[in-house]
mmCIF file of C-alpha atoms and ligand atoms in Angstrom:
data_model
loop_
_atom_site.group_PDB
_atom_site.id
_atom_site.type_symbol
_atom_site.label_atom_id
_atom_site.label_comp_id
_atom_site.label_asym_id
_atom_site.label_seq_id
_atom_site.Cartn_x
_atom_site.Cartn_y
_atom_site.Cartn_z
ATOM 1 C CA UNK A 1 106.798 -30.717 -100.690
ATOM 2 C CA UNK A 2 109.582 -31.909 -103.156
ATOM 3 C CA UNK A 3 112.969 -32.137 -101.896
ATOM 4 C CA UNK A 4 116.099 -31.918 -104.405
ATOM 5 C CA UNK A 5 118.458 -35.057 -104.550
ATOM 6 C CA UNK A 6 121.018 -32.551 -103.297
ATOM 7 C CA UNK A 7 119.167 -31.542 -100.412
ATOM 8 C CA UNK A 8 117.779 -34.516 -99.117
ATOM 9 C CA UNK A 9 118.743 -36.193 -95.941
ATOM 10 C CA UNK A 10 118.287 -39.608 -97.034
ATOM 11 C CA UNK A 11 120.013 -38.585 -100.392
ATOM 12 C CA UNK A 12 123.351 -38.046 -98.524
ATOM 13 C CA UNK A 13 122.923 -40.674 -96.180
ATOM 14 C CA UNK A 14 123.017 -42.468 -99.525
ATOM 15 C CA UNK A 15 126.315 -40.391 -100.987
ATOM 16 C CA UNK A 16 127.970 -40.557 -96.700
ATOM 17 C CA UNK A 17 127.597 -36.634 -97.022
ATOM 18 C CA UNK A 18 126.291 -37.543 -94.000
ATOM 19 C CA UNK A 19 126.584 -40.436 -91.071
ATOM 20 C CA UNK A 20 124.310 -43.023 -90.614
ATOM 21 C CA UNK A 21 124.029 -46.550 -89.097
ATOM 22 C CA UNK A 22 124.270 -48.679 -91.741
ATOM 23 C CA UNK A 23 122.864 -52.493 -91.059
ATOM 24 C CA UNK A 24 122.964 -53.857 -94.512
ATOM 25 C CA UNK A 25 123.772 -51.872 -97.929
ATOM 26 C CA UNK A 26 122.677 -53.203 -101.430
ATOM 27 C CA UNK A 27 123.472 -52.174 -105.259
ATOM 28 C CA UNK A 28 119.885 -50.605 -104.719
ATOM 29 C CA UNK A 29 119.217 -50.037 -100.882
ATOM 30 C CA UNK A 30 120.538 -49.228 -97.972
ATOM 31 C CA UNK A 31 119.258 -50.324 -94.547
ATOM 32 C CA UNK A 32 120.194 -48.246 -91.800
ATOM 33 C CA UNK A 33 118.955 -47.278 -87.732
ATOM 34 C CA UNK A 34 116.329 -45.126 -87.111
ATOM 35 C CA UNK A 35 117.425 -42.062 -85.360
ATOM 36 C CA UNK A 36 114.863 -41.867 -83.101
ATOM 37 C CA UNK A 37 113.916 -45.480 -83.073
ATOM 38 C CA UNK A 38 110.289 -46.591 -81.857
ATOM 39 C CA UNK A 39 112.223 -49.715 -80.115
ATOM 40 C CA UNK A 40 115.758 -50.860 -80.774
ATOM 41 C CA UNK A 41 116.359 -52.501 -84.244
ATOM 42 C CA UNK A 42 114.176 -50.331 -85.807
ATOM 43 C CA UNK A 43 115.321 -49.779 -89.250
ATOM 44 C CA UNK A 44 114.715 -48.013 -92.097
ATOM 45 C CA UNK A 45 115.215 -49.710 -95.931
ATOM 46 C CA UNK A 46 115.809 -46.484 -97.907
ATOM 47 C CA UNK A 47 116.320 -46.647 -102.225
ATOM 48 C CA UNK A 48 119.475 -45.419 -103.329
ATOM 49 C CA UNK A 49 118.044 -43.441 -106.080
ATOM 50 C CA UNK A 50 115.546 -40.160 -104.855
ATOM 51 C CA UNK A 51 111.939 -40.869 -105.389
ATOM 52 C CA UNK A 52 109.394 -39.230 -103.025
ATOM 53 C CA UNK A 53 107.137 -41.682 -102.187
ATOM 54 C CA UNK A 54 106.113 -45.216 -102.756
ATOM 55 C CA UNK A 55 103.744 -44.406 -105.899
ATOM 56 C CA UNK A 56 107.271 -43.130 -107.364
ATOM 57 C CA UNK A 57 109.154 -46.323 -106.945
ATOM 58 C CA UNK A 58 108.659 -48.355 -110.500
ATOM 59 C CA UNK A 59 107.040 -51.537 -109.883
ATOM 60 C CA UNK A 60 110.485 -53.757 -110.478
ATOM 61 C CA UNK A 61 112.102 -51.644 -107.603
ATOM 62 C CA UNK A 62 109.372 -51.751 -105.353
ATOM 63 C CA UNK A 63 109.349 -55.864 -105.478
ATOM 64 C CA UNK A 64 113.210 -55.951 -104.486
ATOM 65 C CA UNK A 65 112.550 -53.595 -101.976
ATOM 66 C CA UNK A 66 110.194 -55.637 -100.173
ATOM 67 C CA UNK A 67 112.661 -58.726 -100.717
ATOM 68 C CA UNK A 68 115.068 -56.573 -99.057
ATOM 69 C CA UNK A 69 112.931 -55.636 -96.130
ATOM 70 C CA UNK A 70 111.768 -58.988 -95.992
ATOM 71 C CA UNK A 71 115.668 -59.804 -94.979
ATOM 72 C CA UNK A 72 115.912 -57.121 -92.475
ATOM 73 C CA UNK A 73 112.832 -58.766 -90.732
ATOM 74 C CA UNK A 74 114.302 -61.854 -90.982
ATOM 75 C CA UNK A 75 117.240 -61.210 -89.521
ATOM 76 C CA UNK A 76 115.716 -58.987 -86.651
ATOM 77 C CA UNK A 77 113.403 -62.376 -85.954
ATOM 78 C CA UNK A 78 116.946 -64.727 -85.882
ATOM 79 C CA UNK A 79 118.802 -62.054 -83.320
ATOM 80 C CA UNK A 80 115.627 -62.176 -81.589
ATOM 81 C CA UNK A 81 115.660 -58.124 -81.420
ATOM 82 C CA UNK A 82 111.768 -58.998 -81.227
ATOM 83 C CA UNK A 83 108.958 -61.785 -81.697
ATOM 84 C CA UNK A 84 107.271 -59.835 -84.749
ATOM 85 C CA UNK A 85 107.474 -56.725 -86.662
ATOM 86 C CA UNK A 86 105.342 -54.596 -88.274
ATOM 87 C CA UNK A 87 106.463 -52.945 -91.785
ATOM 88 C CA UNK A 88 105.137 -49.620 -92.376
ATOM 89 C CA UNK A 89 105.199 -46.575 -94.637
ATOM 90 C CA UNK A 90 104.482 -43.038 -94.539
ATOM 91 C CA UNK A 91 103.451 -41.699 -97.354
ATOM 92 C CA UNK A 92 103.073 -37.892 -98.107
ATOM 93 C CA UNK A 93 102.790 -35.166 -95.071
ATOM 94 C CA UNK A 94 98.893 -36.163 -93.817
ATOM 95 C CA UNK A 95 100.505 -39.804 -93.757
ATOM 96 C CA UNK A 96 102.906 -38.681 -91.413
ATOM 97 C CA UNK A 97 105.723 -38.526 -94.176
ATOM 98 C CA UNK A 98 108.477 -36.334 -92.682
ATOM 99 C CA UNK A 99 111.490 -37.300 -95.501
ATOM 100 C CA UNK A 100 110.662 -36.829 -98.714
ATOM 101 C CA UNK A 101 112.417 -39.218 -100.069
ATOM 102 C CA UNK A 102 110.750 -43.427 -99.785
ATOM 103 C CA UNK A 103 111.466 -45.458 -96.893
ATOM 104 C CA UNK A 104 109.942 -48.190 -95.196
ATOM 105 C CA UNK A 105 110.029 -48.868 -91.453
ATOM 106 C CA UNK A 106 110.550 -52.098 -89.710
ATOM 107 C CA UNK A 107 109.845 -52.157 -86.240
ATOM 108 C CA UNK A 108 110.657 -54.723 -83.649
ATOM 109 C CA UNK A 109 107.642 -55.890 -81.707
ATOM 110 C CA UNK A 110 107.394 -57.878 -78.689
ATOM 111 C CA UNK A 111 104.604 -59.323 -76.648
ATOM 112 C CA UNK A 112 102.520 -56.696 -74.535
ATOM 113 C CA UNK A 113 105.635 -54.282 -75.707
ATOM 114 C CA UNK A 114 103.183 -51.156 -75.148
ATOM 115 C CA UNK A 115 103.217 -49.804 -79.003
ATOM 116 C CA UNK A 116 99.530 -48.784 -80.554
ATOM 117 C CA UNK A 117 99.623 -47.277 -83.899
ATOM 118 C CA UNK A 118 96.589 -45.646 -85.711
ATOM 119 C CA UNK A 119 95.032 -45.171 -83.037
ATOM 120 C CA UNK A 120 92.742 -42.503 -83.892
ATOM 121 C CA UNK A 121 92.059 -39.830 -81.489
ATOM 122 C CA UNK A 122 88.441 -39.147 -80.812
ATOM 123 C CA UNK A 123 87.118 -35.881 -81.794
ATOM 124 C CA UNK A 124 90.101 -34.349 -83.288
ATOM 125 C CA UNK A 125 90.340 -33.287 -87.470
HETATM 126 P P1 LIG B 1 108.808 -40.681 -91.759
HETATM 127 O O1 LIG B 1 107.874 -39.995 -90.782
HETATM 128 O O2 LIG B 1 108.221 -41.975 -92.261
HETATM 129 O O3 LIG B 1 109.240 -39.752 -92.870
HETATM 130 O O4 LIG B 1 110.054 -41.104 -90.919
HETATM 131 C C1 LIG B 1 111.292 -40.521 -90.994
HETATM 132 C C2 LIG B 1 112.153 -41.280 -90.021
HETATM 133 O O5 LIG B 1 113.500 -40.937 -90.262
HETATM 134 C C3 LIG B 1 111.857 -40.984 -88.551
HETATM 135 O O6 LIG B 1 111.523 -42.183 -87.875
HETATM 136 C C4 LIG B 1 113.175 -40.392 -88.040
HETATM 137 O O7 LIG B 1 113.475 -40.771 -86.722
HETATM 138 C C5 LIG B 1 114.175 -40.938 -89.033
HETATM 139 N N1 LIG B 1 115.370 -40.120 -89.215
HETATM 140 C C6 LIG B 1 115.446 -38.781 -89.363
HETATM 141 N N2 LIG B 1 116.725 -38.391 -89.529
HETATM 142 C C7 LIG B 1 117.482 -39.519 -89.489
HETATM 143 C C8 LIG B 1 118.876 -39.771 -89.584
HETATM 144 N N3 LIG B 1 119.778 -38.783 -89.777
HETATM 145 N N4 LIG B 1 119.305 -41.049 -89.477
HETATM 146 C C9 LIG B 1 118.427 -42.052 -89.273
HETATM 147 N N5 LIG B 1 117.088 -41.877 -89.178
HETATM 148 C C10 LIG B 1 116.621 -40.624 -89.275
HETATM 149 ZN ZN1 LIG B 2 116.507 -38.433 -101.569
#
């Protein structure tokens, strides 16, 4: 479901409405910690402006974005918060999408560090 610019959580992370760890902040994105991180240093690279999913982002954006996020990984890889990462986005609710407004994930990984994603569980629709 659309969310307003005025409602949305990322939206006032954006405006400081509300708090939010910042690790890097751009003319055009802000990088900050995930909440409810999968491993520490995962972050979340988050537009300034509202647009609801990746298919919204015009194609100009979406290339600095992923320069962005390609920093963030970077930099995760030279503190040695992990060995690799995996960049991911939800996209709409079925994809697991919970805020309606674009972000993309990266995610720390280490050897044998016990994350699986997509798994798919057998039998269930
Ligand atoms: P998604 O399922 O891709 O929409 O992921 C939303 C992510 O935002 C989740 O990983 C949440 O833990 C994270 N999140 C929710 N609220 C906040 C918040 N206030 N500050 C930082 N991360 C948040
Ligand atoms: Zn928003």
């Amino acid at each position: 479901m659309a969310v307003s610019e005025k409602d949305c959580l990322f939206c006032k992370i954006v405006r400081k409405e509300i708090k939010a760890d910042i690790v890097k902040e751009g003319n055009s994105f802000i990088a900050i910690k995930d909440i409810n991180p999968v491993e520490p240093g995962h972050v979340l690279v988050i537009p300034k402006q509202h647009y609801t999913t990746l298919l919204d982002i015009p194609d100009r954006l979406g290339e600095e974005m992923l320069k962005f996020a390609k920093q963030i990984a970077s930099e995760l890889l030279e503190k040695k918060l992990g060995d690799g990462f995996n960049i991911i986005m939800n996209n709409l609710e079925p994809a697991g999408q919970l805020v309606m407004h674009a972000h993309i994930h990266i995610i720390p990984r280490k050897e044998k560090d016990g994350i699986r994603f997509f798994v798919k569980v057998l039998g269930k629709k």
